[in-house]
PDB file of C-alpha atoms in Angstrom:
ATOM      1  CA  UNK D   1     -34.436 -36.603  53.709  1.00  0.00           C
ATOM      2  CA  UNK D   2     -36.396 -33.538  53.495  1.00  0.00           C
ATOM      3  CA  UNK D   3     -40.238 -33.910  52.119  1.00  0.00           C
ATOM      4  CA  UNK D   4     -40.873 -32.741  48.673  1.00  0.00           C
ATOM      5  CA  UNK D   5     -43.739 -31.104  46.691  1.00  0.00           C
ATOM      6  CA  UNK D   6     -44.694 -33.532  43.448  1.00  0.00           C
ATOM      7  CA  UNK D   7     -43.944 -30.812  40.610  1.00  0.00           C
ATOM      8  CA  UNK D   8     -47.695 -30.967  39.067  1.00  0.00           C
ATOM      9  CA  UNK D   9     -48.746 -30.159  42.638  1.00  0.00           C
ATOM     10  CA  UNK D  10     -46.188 -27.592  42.878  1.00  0.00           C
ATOM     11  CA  UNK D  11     -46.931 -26.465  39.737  1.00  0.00           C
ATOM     12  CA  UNK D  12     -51.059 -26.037  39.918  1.00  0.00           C
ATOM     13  CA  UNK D  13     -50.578 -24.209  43.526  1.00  0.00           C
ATOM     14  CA  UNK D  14     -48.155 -22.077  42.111  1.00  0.00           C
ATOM     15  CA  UNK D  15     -50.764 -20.708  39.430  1.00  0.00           C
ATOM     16  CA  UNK D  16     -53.047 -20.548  42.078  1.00  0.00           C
ATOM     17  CA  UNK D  17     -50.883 -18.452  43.848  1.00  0.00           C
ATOM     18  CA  UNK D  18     -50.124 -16.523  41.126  1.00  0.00           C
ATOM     19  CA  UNK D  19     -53.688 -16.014  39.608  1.00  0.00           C
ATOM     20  CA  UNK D  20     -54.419 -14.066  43.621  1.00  0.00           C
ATOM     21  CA  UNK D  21     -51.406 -12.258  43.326  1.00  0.00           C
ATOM     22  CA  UNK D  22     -52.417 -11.328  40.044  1.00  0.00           C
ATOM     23  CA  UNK D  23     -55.719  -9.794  40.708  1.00  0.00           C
ATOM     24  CA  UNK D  24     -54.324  -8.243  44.317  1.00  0.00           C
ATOM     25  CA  UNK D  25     -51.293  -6.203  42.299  1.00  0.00           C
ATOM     26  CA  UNK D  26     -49.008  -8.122  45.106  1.00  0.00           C
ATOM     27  CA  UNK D  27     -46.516  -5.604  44.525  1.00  0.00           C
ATOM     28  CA  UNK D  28     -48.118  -3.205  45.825  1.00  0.00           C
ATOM     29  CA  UNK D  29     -49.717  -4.937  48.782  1.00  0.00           C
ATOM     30  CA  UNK D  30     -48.934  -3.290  51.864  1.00  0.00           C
ATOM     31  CA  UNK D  31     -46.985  -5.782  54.655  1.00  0.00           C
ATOM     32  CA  UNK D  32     -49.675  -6.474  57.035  1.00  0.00           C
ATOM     33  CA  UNK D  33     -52.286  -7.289  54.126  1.00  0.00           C
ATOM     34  CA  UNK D  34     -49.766  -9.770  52.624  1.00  0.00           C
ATOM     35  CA  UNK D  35     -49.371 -11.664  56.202  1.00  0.00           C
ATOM     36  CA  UNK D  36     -53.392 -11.412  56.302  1.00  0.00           C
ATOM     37  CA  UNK D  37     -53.137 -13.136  52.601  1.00  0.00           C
ATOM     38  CA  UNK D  38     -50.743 -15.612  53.363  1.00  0.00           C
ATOM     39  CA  UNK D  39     -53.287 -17.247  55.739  1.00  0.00           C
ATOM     40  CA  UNK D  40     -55.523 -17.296  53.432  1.00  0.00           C
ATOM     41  CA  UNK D  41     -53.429 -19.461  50.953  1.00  0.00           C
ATOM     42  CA  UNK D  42     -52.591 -21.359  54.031  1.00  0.00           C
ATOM     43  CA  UNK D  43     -56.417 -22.087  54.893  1.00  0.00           C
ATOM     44  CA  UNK D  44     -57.708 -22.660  51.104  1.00  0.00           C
ATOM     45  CA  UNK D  45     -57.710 -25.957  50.835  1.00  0.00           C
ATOM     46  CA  UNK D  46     -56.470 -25.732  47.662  1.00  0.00           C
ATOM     47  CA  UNK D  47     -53.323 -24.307  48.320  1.00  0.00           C
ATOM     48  CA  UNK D  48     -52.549 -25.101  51.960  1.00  0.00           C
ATOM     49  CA  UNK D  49     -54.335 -28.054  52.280  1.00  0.00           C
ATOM     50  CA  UNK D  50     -52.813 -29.317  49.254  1.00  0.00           C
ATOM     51  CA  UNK D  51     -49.666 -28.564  50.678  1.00  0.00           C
ATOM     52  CA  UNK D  52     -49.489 -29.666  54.374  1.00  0.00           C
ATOM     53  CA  UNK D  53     -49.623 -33.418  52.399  1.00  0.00           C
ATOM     54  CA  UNK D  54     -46.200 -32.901  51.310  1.00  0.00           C
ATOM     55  CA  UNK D  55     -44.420 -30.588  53.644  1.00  0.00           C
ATOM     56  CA  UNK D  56     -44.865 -29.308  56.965  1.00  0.00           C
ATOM     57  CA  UNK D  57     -45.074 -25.764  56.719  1.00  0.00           C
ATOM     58  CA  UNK D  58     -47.081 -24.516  53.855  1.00  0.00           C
ATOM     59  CA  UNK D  59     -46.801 -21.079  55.183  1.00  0.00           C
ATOM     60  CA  UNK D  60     -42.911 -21.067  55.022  1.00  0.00           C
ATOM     61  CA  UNK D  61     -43.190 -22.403  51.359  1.00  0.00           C
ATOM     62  CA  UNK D  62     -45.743 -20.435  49.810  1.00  0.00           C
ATOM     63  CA  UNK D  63     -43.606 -16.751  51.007  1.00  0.00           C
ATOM     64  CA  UNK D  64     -40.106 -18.324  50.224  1.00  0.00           C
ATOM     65  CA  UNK D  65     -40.410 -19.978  47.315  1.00  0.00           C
ATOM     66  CA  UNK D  66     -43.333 -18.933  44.941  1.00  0.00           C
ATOM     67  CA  UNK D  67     -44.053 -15.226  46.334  1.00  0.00           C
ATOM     68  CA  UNK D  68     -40.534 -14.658  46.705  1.00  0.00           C
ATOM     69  CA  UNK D  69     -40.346 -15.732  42.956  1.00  0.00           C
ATOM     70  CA  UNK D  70     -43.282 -13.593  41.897  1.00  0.00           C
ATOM     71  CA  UNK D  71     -41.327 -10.612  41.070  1.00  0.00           C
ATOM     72  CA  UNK D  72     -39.261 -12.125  38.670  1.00  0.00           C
ATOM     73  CA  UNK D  73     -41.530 -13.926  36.668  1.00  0.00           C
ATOM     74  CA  UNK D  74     -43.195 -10.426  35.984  1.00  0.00           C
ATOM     75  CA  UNK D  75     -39.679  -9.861  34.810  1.00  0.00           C
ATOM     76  CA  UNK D  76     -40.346 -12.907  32.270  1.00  0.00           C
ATOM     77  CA  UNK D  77     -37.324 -14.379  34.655  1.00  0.00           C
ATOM     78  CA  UNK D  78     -37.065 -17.591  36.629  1.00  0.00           C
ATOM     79  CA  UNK D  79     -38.716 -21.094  36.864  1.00  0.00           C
ATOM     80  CA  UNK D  80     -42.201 -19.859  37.360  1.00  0.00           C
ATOM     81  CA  UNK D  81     -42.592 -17.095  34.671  1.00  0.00           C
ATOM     82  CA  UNK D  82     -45.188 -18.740  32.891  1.00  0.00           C
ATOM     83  CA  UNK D  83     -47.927 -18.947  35.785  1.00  0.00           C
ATOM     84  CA  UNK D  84     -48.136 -15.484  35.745  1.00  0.00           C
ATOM     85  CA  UNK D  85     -50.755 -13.517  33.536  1.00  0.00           C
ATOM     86  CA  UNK D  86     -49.044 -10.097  33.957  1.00  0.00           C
ATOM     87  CA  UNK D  87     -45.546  -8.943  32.884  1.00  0.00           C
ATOM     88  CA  UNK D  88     -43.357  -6.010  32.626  1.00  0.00           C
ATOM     89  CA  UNK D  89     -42.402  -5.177  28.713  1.00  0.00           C
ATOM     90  CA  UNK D  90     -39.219  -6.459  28.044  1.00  0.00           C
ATOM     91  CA  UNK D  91     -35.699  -4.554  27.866  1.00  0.00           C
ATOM     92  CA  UNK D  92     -35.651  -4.751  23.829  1.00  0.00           C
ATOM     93  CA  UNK D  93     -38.842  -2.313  24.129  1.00  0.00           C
ATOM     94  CA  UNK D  94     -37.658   0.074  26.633  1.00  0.00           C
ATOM     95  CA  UNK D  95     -33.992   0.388  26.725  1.00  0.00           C
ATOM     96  CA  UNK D  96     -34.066   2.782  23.453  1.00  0.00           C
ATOM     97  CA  UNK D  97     -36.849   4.893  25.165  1.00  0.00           C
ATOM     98  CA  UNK D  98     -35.398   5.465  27.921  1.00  0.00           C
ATOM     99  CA  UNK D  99     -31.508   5.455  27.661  1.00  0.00           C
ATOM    100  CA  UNK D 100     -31.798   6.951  23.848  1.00  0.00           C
ATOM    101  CA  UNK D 101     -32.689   5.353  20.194  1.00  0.00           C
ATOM    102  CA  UNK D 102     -28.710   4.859  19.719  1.00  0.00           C
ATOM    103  CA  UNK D 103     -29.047   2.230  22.667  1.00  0.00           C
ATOM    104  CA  UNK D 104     -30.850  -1.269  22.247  1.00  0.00           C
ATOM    105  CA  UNK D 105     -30.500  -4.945  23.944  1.00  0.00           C
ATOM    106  CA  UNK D 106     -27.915  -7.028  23.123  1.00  0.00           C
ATOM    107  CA  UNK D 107     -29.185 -10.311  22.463  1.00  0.00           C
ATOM    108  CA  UNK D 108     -28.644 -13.329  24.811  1.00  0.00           C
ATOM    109  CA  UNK D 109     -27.531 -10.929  27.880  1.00  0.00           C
ATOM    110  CA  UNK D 110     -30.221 -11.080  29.970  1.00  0.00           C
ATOM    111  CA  UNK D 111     -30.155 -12.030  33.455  1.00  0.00           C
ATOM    112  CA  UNK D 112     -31.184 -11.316  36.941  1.00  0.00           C
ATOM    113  CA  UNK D 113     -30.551 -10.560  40.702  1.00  0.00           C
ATOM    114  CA  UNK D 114     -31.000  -7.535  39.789  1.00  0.00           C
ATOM    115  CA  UNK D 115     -32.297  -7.804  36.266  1.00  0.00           C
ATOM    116  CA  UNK D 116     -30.109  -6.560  34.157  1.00  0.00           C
ATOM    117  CA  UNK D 117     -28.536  -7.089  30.540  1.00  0.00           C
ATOM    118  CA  UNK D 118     -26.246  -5.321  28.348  1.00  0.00           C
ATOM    119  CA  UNK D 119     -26.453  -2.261  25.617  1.00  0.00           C
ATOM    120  CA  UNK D 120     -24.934  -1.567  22.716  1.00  0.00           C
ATOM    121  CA  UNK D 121     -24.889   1.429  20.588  1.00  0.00           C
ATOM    122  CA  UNK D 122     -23.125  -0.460  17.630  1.00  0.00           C
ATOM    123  CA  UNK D 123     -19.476  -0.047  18.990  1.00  0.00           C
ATOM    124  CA  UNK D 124     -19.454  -0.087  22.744  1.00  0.00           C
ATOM    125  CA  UNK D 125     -21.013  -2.754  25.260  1.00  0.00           C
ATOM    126  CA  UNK D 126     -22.402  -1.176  28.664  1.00  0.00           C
ATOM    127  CA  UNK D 127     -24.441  -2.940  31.453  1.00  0.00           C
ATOM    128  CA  UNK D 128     -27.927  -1.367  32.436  1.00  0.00           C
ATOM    129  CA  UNK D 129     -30.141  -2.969  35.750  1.00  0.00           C
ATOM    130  CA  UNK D 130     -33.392  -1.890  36.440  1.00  0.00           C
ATOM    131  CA  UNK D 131     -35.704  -2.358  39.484  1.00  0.00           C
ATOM    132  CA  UNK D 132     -38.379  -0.291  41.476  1.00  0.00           C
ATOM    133  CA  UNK D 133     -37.306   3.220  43.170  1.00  0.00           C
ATOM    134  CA  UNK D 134     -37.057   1.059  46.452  1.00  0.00           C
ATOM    135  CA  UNK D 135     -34.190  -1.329  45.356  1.00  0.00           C
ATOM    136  CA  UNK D 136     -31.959   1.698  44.209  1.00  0.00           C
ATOM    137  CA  UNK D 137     -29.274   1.188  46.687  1.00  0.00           C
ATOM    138  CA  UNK D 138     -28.866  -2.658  45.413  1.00  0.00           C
ATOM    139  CA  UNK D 139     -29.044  -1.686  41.691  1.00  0.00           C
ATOM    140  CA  UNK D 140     -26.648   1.378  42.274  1.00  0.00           C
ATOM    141  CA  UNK D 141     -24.307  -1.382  44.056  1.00  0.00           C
ATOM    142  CA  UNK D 142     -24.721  -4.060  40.872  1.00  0.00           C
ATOM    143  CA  UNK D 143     -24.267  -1.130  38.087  1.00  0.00           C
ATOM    144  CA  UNK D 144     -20.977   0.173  40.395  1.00  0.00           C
ATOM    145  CA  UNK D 145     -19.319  -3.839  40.396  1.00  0.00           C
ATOM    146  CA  UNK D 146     -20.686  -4.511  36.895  1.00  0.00           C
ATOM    147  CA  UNK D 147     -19.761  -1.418  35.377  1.00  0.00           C
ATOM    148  CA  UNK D 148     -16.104  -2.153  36.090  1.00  0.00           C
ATOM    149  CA  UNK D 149     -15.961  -5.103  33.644  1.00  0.00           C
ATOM    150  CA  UNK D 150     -18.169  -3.341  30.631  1.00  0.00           C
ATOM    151  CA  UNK D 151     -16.725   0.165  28.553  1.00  0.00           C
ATOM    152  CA  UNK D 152     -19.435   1.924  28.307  1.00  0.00           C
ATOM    153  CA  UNK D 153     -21.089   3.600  31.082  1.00  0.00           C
ATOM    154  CA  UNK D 154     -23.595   2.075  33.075  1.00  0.00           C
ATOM    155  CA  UNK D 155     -26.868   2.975  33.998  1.00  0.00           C
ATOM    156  CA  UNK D 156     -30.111   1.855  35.938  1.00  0.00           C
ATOM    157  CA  UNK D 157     -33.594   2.370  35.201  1.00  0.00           C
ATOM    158  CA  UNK D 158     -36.119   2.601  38.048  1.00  0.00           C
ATOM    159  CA  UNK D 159     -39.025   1.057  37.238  1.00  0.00           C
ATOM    160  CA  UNK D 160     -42.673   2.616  37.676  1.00  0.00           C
ATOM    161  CA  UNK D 161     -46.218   1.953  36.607  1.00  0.00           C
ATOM    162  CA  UNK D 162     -46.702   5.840  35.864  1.00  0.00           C
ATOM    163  CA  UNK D 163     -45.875   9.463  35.715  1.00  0.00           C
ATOM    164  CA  UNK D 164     -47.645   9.835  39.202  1.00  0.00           C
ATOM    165  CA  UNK D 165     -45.350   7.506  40.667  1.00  0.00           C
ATOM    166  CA  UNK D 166     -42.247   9.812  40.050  1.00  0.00           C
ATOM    167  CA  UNK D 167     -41.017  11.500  43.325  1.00  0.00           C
ATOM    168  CA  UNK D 168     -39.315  14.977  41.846  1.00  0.00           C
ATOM    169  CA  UNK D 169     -37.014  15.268  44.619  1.00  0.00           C
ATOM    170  CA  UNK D 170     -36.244  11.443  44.938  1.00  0.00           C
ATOM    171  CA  UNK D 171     -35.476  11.597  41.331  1.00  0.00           C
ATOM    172  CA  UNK D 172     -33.232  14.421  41.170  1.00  0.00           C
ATOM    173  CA  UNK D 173     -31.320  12.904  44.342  1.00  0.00           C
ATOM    174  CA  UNK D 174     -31.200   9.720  42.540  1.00  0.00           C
ATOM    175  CA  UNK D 175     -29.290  11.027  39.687  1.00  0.00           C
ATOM    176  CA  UNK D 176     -27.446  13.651  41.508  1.00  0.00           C
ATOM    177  CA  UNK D 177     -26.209  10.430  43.318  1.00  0.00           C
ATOM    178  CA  UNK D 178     -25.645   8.573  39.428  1.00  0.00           C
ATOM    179  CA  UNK D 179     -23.582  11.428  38.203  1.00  0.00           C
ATOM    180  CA  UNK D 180     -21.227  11.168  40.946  1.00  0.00           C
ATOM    181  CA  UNK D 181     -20.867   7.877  40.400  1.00  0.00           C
ATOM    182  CA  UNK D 182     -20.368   7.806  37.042  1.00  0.00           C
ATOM    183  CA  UNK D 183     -23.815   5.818  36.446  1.00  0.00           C
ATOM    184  CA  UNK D 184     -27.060   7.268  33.948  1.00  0.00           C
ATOM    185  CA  UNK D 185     -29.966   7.350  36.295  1.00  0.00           C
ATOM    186  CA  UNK D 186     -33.641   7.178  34.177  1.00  0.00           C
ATOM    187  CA  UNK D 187     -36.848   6.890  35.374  1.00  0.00           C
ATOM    188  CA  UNK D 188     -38.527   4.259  32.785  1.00  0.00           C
ATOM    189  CA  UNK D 189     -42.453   3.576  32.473  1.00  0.00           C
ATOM    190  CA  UNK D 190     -43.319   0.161  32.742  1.00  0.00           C
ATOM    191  CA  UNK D 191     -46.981  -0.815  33.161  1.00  0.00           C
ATOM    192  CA  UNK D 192     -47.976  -4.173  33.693  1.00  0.00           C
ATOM    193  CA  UNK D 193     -50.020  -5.708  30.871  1.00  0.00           C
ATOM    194  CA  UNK D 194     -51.612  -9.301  30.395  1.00  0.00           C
ATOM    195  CA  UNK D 195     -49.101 -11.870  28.648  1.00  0.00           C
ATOM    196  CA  UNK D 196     -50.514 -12.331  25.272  1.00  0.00           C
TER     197      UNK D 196
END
């Protein structure tokens, strides 16, 4: 029988965990400053310490379940969404900016891995993912499958925090790539901001 975490220990690491991650932007942390950071978690004796009484490799645990979790709960997705302080806005505010005002969220389609949900423009049902510039290959690869089931055409939104963040010549290969695919490649806007 494998050890397990009680789930109000789980639970007050995790927004410890989260509350760090928070104020560090983990998103953005480079590789070597996350290992750096995961020993730290490891060491605090309220994370790690708390930990190594219930399983025996904290370290394992805190990257592969929480942190690996992190990115969808800024998505508002997944069984730790509500530790987090910061999220991304949702699709029902950005679909219509960024795919058109005919487009909005269909209601009850959301989902993840990637995240994604269907559209609607009234009459025709089409399946959009989003994701950071980094992840197109795997969103290009979920709107190509997905896209077979829906009528309308799909499309992906890469995600970034600003305007600065916008490679011209990534984005213009990024399309170029959509249009032969028959996908709608956007770039949408998507700061973080504190969950009210």
């Amino acid at each position: 029988m494998s050890p397990t975490i009680p789930a109000s220990v789980r639970d007050e690491v995790v927004k410890l965990l989260y509350a760090d991650a928070d104020s560090l932007d983990w998103e953005r942390v480079p590789a070597q400053r996350k290992t750096t950071q995961y020993n730290r978690w490891v060491d605090d004796q309220r994370i790690g310490g708390l930990l190594a009484r219930f399983i025996p490799n904290p370290h394992l645990w805190i990257k592969e379940v929480p942190l690996k979790e992190y990115a969808r709960a800024l998505e508002n997705m997944g069984r730790f969404a509500n530790f987090t302080a910061m999220h991304y806005s949702p699709p029902a505010e950005f679909i219509g900016p960024v795919f058109g005002s005919g487009w909005s969220y269909m209601p009850g389609s959301l989902a993840d891995k990637p995240p994604h949900c269907l559209a609607t423009d009234s009459s025709t049902p089409r399946y959009l993912c989003w994701g950071p510039p980094n992840q197109f290959k795997d969103l290009l690869w979920a709107a190509l499958t997905a896209g077979v089931k829906e009528q309308g055409r799909p499309g992906i939104a890469l995600s970034v925090r600003s305007e600065a963040e916008i490679d011209a010549t990534e984005k213009r290969r990024n399309q170029a790539i959509g249009d032969r695919c028959g996908i709608e490649v956007r770039y949408a806007i998507r700061p973080l901001r504190r969950r009210p």
